[in-house]
Coordinates of C-alpha atoms in Angstrom, one line a residue:
Chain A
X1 CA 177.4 79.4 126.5
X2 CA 175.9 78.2 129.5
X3 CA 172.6 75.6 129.2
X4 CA 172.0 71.7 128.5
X5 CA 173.5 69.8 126.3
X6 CA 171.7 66.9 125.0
X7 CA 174.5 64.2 123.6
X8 CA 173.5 61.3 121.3
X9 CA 170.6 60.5 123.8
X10 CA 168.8 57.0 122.9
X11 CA 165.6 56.7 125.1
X12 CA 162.4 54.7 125.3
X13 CA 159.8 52.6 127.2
X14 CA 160.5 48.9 127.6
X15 CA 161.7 47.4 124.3
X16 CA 160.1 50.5 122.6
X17 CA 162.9 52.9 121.6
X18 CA 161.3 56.0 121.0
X19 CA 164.5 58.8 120.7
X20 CA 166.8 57.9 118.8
X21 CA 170.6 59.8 118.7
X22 CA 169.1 62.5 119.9
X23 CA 171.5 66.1 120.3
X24 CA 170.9 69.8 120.3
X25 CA 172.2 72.6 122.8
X26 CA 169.2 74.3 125.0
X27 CA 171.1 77.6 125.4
X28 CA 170.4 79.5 129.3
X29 CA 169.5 82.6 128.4
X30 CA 167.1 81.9 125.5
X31 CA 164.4 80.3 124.4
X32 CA 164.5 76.9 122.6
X33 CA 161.3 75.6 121.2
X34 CA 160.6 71.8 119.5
X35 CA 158.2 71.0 117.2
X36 CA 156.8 68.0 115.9
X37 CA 153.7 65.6 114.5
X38 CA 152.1 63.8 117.3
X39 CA 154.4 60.2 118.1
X40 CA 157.1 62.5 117.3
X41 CA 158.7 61.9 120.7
X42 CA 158.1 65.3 122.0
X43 CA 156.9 64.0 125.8
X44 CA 159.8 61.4 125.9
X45 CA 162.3 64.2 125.3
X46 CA 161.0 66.3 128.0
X47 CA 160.8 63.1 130.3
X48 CA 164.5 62.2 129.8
X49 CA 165.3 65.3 130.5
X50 CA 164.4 65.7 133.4
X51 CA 165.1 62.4 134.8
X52 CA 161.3 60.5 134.7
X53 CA 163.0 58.2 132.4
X54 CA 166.7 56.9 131.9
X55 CA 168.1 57.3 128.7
X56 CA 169.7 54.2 127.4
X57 CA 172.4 56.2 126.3
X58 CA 173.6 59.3 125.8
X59 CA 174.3 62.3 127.3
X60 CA 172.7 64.9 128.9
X61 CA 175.1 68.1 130.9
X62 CA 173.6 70.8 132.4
X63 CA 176.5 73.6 132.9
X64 CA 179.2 70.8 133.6
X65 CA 177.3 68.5 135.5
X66 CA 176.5 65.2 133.8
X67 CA 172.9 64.2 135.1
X68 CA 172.2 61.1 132.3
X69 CA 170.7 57.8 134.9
X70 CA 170.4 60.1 137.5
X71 CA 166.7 60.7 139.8
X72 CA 164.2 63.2 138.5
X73 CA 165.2 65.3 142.2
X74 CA 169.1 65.4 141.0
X75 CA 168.2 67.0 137.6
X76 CA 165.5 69.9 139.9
X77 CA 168.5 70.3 142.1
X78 CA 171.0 70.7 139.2
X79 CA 168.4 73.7 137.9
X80 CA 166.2 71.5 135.8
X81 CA 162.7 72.6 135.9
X82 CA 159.9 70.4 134.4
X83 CA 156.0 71.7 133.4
X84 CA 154.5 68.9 132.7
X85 CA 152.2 68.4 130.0
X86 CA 148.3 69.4 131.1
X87 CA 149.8 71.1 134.0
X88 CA 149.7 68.0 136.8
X89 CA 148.6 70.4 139.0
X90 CA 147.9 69.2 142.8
X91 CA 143.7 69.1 143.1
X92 CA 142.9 69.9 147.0
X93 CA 145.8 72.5 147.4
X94 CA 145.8 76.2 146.9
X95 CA 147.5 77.9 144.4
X96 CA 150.3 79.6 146.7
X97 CA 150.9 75.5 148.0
X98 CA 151.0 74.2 144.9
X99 CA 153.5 77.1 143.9
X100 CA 155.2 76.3 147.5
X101 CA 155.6 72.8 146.3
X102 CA 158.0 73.6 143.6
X103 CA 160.2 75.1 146.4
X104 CA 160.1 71.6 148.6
X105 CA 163.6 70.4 148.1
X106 CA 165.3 73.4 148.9
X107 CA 164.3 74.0 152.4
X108 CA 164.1 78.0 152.1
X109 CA 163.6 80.0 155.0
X110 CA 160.6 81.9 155.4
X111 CA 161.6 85.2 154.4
X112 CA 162.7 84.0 150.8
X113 CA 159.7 81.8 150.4
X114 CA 157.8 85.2 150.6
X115 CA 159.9 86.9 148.2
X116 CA 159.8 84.2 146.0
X117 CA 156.3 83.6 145.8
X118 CA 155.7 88.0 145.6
X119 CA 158.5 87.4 142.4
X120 CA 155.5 84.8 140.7
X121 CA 152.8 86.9 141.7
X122 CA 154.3 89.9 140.0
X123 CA 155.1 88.2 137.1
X124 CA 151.2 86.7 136.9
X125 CA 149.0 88.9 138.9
X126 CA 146.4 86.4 138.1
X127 CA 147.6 84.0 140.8
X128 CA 147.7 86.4 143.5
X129 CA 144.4 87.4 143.2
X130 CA 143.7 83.6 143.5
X131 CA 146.4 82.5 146.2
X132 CA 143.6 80.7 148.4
X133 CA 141.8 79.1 145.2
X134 CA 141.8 75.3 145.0
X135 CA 144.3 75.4 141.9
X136 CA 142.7 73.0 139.5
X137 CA 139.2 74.8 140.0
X138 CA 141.1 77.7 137.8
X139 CA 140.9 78.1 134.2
X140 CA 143.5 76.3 131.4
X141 CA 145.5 78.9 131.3
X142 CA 145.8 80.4 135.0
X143 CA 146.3 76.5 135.7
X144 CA 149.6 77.3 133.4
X145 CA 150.4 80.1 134.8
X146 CA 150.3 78.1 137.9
X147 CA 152.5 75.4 136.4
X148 CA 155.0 77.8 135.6
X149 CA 155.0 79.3 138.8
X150 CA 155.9 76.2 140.7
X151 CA 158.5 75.7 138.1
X152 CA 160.6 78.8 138.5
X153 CA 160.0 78.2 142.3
X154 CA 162.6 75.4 141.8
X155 CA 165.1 78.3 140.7
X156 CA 166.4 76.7 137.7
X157 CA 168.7 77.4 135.2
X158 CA 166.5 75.9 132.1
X159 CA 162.6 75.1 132.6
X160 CA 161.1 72.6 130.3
X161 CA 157.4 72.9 129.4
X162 CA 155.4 70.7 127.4
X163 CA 152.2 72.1 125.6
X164 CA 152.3 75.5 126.8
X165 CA 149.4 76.2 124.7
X166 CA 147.3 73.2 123.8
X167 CA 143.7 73.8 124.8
X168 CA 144.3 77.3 126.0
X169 CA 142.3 80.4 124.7
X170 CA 144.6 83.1 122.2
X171 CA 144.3 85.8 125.0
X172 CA 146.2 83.5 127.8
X173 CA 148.5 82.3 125.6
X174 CA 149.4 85.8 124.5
X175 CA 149.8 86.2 128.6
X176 CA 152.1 83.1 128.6
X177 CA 154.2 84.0 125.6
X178 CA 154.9 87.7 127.3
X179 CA 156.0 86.3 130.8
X180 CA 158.1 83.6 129.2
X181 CA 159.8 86.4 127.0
X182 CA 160.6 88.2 129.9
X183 CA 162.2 85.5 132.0
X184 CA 164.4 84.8 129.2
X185 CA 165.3 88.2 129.0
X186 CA 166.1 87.9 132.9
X187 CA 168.7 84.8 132.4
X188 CA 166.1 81.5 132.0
X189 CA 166.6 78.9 129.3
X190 CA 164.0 77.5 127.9
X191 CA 162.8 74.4 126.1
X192 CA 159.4 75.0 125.3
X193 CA 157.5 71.8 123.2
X194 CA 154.8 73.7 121.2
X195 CA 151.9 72.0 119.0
X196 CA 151.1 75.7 117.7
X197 CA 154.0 76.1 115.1
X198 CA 153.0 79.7 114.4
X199 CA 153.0 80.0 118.4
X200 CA 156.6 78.2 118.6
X201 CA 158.5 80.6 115.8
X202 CA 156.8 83.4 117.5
X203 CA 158.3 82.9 120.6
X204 CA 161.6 80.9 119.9
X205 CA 164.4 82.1 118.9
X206 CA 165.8 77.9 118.1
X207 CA 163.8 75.8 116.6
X208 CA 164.4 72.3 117.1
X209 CA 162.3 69.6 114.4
X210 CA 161.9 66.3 115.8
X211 CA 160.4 63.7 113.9
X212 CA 159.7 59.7 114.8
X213 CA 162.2 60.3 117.2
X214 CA 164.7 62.2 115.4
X215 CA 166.0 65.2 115.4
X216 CA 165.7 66.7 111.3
X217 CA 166.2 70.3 111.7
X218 CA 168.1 72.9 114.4
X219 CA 168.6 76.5 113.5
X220 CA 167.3 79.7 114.1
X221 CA 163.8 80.5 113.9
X222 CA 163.5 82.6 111.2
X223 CA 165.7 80.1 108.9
X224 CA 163.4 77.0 109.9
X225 CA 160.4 79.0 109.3
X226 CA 161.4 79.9 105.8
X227 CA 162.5 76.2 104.9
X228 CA 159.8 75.2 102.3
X229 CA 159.9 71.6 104.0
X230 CA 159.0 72.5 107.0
X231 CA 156.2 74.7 106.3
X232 CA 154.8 71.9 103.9
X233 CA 155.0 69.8 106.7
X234 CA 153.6 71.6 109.5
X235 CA 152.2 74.8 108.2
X236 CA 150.1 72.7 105.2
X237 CA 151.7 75.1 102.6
X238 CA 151.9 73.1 99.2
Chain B
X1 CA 147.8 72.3 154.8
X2 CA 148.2 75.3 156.8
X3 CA 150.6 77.8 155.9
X4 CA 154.2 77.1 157.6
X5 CA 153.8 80.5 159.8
X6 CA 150.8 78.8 162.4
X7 CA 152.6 77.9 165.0
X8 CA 153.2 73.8 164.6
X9 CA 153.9 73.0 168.3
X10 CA 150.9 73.4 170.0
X11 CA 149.0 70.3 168.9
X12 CA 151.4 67.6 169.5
X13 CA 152.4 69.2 173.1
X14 CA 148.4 69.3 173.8
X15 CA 148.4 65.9 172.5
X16 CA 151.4 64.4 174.5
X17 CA 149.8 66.2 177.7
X18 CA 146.4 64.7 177.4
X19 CA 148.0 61.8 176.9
X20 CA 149.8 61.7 180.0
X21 CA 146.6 63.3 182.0
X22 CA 144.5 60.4 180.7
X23 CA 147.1 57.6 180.9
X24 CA 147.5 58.1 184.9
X25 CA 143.7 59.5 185.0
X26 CA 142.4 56.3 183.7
X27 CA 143.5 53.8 186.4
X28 CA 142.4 56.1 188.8
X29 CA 139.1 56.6 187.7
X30 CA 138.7 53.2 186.3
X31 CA 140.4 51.2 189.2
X32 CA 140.4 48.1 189.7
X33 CA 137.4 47.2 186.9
X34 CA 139.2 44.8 184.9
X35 CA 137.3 44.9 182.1
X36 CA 136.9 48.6 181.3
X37 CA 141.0 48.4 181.9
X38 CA 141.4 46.1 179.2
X39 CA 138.6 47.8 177.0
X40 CA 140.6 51.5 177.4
X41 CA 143.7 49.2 177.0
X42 CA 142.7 47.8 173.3
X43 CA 141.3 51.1 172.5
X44 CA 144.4 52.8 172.6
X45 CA 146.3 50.0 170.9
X46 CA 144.0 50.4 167.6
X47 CA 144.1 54.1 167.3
X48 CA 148.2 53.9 167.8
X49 CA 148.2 51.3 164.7
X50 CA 145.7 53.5 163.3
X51 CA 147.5 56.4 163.6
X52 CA 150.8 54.5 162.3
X53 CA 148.2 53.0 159.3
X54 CA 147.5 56.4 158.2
X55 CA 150.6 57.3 158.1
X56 CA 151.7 55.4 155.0
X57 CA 147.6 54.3 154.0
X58 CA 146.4 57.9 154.9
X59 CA 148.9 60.6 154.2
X60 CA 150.9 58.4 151.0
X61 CA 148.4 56.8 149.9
X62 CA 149.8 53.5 149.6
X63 CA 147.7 50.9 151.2
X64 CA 150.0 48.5 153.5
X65 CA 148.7 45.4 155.3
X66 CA 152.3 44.8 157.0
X67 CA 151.1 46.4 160.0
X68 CA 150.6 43.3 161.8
X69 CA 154.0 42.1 160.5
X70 CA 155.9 45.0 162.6
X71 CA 153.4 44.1 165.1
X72 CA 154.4 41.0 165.4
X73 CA 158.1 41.1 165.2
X74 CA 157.8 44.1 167.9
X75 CA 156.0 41.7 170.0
X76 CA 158.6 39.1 169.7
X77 CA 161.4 41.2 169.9
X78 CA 160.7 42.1 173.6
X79 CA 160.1 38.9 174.4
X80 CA 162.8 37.6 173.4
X81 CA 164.9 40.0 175.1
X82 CA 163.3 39.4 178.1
X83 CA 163.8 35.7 178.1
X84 CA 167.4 36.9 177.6
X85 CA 167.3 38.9 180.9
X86 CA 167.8 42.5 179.2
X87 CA 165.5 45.1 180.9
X88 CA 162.1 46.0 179.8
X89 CA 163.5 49.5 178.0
X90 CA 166.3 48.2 176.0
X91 CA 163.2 45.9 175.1
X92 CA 161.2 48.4 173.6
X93 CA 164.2 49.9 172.1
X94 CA 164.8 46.6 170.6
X95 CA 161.5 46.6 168.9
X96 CA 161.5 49.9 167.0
X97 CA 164.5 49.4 166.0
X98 CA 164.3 46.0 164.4
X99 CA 161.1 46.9 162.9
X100 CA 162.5 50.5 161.7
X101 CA 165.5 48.0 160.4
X102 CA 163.6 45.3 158.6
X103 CA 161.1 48.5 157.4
X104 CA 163.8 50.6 155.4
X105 CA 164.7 48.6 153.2
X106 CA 161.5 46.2 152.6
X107 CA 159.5 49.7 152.2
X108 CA 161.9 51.3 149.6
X109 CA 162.0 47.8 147.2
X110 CA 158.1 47.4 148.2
X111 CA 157.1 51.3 147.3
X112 CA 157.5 51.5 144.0
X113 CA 154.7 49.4 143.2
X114 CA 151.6 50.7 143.9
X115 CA 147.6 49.8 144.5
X116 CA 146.7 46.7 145.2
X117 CA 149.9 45.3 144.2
X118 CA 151.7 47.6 146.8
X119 CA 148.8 46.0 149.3
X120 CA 149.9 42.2 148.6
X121 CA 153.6 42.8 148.6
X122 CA 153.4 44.3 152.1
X123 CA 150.8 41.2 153.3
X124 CA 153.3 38.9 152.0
X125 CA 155.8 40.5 154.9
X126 CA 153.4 39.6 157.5
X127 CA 153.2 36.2 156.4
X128 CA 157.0 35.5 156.4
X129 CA 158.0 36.5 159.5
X130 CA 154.8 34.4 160.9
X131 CA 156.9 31.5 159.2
X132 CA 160.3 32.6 160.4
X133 CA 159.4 32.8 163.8
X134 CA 157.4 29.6 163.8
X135 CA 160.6 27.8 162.3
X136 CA 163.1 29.2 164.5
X137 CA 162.3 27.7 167.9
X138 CA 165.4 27.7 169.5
X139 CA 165.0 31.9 169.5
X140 CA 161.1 31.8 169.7
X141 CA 159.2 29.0 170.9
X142 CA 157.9 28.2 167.2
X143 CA 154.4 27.0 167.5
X144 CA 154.9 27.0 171.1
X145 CA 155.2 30.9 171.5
X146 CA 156.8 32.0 174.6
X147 CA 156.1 33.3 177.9
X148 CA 157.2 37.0 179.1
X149 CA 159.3 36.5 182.7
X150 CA 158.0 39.2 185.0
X151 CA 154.4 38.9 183.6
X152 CA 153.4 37.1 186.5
X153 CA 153.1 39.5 189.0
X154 CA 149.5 40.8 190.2
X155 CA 147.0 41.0 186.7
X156 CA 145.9 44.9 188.0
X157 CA 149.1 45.9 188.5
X158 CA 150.1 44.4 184.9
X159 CA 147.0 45.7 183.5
X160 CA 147.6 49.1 185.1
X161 CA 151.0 49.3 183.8
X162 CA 149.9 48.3 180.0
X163 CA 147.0 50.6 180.1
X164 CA 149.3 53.5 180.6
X165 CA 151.9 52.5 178.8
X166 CA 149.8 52.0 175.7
X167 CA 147.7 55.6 176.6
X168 CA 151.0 57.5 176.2
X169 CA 152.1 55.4 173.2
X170 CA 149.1 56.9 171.9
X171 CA 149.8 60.7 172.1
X172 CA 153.0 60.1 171.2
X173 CA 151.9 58.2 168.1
X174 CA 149.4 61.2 167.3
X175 CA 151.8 64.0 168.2
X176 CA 153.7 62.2 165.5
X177 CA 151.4 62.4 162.8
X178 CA 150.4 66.2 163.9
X179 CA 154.2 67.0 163.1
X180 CA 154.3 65.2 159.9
X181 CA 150.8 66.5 159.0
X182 CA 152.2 70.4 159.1
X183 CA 155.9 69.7 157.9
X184 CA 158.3 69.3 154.9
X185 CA 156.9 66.0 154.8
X186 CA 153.6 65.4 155.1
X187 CA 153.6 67.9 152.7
X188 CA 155.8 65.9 150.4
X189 CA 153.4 62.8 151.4
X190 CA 150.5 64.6 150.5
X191 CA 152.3 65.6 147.1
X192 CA 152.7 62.0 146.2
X193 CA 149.3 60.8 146.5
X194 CA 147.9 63.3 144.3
X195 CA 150.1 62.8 142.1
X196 CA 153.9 61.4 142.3
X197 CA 154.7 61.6 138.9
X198 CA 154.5 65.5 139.0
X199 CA 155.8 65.5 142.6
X200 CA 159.0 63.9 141.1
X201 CA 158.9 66.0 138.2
X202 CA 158.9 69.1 140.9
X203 CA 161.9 67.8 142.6
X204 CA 160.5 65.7 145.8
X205 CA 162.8 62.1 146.3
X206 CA 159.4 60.4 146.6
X207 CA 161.2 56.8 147.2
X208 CA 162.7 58.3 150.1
X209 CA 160.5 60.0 151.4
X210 CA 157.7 57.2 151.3
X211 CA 160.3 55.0 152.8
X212 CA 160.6 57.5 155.7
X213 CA 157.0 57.5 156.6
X214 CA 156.9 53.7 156.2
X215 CA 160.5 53.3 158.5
X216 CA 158.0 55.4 161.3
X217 CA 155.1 53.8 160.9
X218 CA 156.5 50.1 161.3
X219 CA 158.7 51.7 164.6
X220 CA 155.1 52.7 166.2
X221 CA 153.7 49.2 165.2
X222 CA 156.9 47.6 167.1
X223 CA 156.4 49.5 170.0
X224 CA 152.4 48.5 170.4
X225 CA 153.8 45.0 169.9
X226 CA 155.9 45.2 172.5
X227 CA 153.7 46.5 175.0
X228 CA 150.7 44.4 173.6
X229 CA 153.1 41.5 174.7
X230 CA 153.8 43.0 178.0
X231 CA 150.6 43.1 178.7
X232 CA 149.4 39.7 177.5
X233 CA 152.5 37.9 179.4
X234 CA 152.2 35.0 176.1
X235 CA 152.5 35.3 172.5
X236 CA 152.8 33.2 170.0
X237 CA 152.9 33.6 166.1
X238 CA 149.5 32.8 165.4
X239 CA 148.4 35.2 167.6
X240 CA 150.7 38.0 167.2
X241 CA 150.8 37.7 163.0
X242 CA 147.1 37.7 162.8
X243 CA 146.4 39.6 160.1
X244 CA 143.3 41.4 161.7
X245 CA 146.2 43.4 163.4
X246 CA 146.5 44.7 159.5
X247 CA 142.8 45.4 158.6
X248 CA 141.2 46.6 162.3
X249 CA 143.2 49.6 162.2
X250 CA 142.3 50.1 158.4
X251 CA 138.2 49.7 159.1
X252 CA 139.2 52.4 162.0
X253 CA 141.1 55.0 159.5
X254 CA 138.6 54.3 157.2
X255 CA 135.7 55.0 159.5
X256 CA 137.1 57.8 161.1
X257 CA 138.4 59.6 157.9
X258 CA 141.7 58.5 156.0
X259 CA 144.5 60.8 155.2
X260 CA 143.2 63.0 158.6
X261 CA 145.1 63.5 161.6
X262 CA 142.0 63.0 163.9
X263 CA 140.4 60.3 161.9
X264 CA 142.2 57.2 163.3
X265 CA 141.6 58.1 166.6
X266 CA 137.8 58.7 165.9
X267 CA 137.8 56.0 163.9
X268 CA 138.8 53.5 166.7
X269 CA 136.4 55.0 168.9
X270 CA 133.5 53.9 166.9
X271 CA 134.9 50.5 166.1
X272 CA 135.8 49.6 169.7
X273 CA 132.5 51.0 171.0
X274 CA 130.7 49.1 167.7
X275 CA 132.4 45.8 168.1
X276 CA 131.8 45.7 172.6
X277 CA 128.3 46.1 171.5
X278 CA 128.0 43.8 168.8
X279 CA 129.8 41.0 171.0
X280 CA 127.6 41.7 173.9
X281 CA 124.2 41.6 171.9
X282 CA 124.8 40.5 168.8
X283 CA 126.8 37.5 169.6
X284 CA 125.6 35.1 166.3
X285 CA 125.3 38.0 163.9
X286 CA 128.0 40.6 165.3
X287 CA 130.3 40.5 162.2
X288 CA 127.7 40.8 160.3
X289 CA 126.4 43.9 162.1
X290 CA 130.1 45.5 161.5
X291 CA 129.7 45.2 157.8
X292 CA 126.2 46.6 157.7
X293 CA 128.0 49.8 159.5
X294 CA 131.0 49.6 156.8
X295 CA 128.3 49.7 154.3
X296 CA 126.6 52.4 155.5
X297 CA 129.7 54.1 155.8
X298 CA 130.6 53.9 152.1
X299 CA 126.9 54.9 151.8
X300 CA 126.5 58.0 153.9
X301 CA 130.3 58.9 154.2
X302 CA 132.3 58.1 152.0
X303 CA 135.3 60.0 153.6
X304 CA 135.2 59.1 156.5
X305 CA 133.3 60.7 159.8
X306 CA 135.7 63.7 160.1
X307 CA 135.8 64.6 156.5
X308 CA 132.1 64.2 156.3
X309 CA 131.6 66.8 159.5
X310 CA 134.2 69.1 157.9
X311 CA 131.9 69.3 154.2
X312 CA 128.7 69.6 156.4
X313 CA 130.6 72.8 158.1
X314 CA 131.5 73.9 154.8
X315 CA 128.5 73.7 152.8

């Protein structure tokens, strides 16, 4: 199995250790998705994973290459793609620069940029018919879409997206879940945090449960969704 | 941020062509009138620190006040190597270089902190070469400052010579900026000061490449230091480490439209014409008059005069 392994990673702010012995497998093709109670540690695992923070310890491999205490640009480069939470899209820009963006540090020539960009457009046909918008002037969920976008425009092996659906409507997320399906089916890992429970065992096919900054339960969807602690825990069943 | 098909070329050749018509048109026209040489003089010396301002203050978004460190040490460098007998290019040389040199590695510690702590970090530069170069005497003069051999010559001819040097120094400076403007990495700039957490997060080395447009702004500072001391024949640490040589070319960018590649030159345009007017009939009250302006600035545009034209167009 090719994808990231995450090895006994210990990460934090400051003093404040907020991951503690942190390890699961992202598997590349597939889709991986965490859950967990706000403060869970959900943001910090995405962060250190893609190089915004240094884990303390621990280890974190991508196909081979060991990318632990490395910069954020090493881990895109290696084929880690980050979707930051609430989208961080770039205000001012268009949506086909803000997808170009996501292509910066590999220097394409023109020709592939094009085929690239046609390759996002045709997965969300929203963005072409707004290429020229100003991208934050779109709604929640094209701004995802968006986000996506500039993510696979970094080619990666395994795209990382926290909150795919917080604050977007049903119908987009529906939109979201479809494409993100597909480009697993095509070869993509990915690790997908996901407030929505019902959303996350819908689309994962691994559920991993993190809680104050542990990691309580891997496995399969279907066998974490029939765990009677989880679902008292984050479905409110008695 | 045009698309990367429009051809990128033809700006910065226009520039560097005008900038060669009006830096041997100017003496002709002008001739022997010393003071409109020296007037054209200063005005291209502010929009070249403009344009290096903007560079780092405009298209980063990191607001630096070393300019008049780079400035200064640019100024100093020449001299120095003039005292020494080298000739007047390898003195030039010498400047960019030891301010691209003393730039790299002070901008990539400096750049990671940011707003107004970025700001006082890079002031604090200007103020401790001032007290390097005071100290070392035996190199510079200290307190003394020091005399450029072969400034002695016939003023017009001096004046000439500065004027045009400084005119090309310019376009050069703004043929720059065009470049970097429609790159990989004014692009990348322009990333970082909307937002550099998500421009890391999307793969750009933001600490190198703000270093990079901080190494090439503090290389264009050098070299207006160097011929600012050519053309003054004296300099001396007070002088050249003033740190009005930090915030004139900021009032400029700011006036003119920060982040743009016009705006520093437009910018300096009003400020020079501004200031000559407020110095010839304003004398007790003329910096007073120059924050009224910056006032109504803020108040009527906020962005800037080229910015402001550009949202009249549009609306």
């Amino acid at each position: 199995m090719t994808g990231l392994t995450i090895n006994g990673v210990t990460a934090g702010y400051g003093d404040v250790t907020v991951l503690q012995d942190v390890s699961f497998n992202v598997a590349a093709p597939g889709i991986t998705a965490v859950i967990g109670s706000n403060g869970a540690g959900k943001t910090t695992l995405l962060r250190a994973l893609s190089g915004l923070i240094r884990p303390n310890a621990g280890r974190i491999a991508l196909g081979g290459a060991e990318l632990a205490g490395q910069a954020p640009d090493a881990f895109v480069a290696t084929g880690i793609a980050h979707v930051p939470e609430g989208r961080r899209l770039f205000a001012g820009m268009t949506v086909e620069d803000n997808l170009m963006m996501g292509a910066f540090s590999r220097r394409l020539p023109a020709s592939a940029l094009r085929e690239e960009l046609d390759a996002v457009y045709a997965l969300f046909p929203r963005l072409a018919e707004r290429r020229k918008q100003d991208a934050v002037s779109m709604s929640g969920g094209e701004q995802q879409m968006c986000a996506i976008g500039r993510g696979l425009m970094a080619k990666p092996k395994v795209m990382l997206i926290d909150e795919l659906s917080l604050g977007l409507a049903p119908v987009a997320v529906d939109v979201l879940v479809d494409a993100l399906t597909r480009l697993a089916a095509d070869g993509l890992g990915l690790l997908v945090v996901e407030q929505d429970v019902a959303v996350a065992f819908d689309l994962a096919s691994q559920i991993v449960v993190l809680d104050r900054g542990r990691v309580t339960r891997t496995g399969p969807s279907a066998s974490v969704a029939a765990d009677p602690a989880v679902r008292a825990a984050y479905l409110g069943e008695a | 941020m045009k698309t990367l098909s429009s051809s990128p070329w033809i700006g910065p050749v226009l520039a560097l062509a005008g900038g060669a018509i009006l830096a041997f048109g100017l003496p002709v026209l002008v001739g022997d009138q010393a003071y409109l040489l020296r007037l054209a003089t200063q005005l291209a010396l502010l929009v070249t620190l403009a344009i290096a301002w903007n560079l780092v203050g405009g298209f980063t978004g990191y607001p630096s006040f070393a300019t008049a460190a780079f400035f200064g040490l640019g100024a100093y460098a020449i001299a120095v190597a003039q005292q020494a007998g080298w000739p007047a290019w390898s003195g030039f040389l010498l400047a960019a270089v030891l301010s691209a040199l003393l730039a790299a590695p002070f901008g990539f510690a400096i750049l990671r902190l940011r707003g107004h702590y970025f700001a006082i970090a890079s002031l604090m530069l200007v103020t401790i070469l001032k007290e390097v170069t005071t100290g070392w005497s035996d190199l510079t003069g200290g307190g003394m400052g020091i005399n450029l051999p072969g400034a002695g010559g016939n003023p017009t001819a001096i004046a000439t010579v500065a004027l045009e040097t400084m005119v090309i120094l310019a376009a050069a400076a703004l043929a720059l900026s065009m470049i970097v403007a429609k790159g990989r990495l004014g692009f990348g700039l322009a990333c970082i000061r909307m937002n550099e957490t998500a421009a890391m997060g999307a793969g750009i080395d933001a600490p190198r490449l703000k270093t990079i447009a901080f190494t090439l702004s503090a290389a264009i500072c050098g070299l207006a230091g160097a011929t600012y001391a050519r053309w003054i024949g004296y300099i001396d640490p007070s002088d050249v480490y003033d740190v009005m040589w930090s915030v004139r070319p900021i009032i400029a960018a700011l006036i003119g439209g920060v982040g743009t590649v016009f705006g520093p030159v437009v910018g300096s345009i009003v400020y020079i014409a501004f200031e000559e007017l407020m110095w010839r009939n304003l004398l007790t009250f003329g910096t007073g008059a120059l924050g009224v302006l910056i006032a109504l600035l803020v108040l009527l545009l906020p962005a800037g005069i080229i910015p402001g034209i550009l949202r009249r167009r549009a609306s």
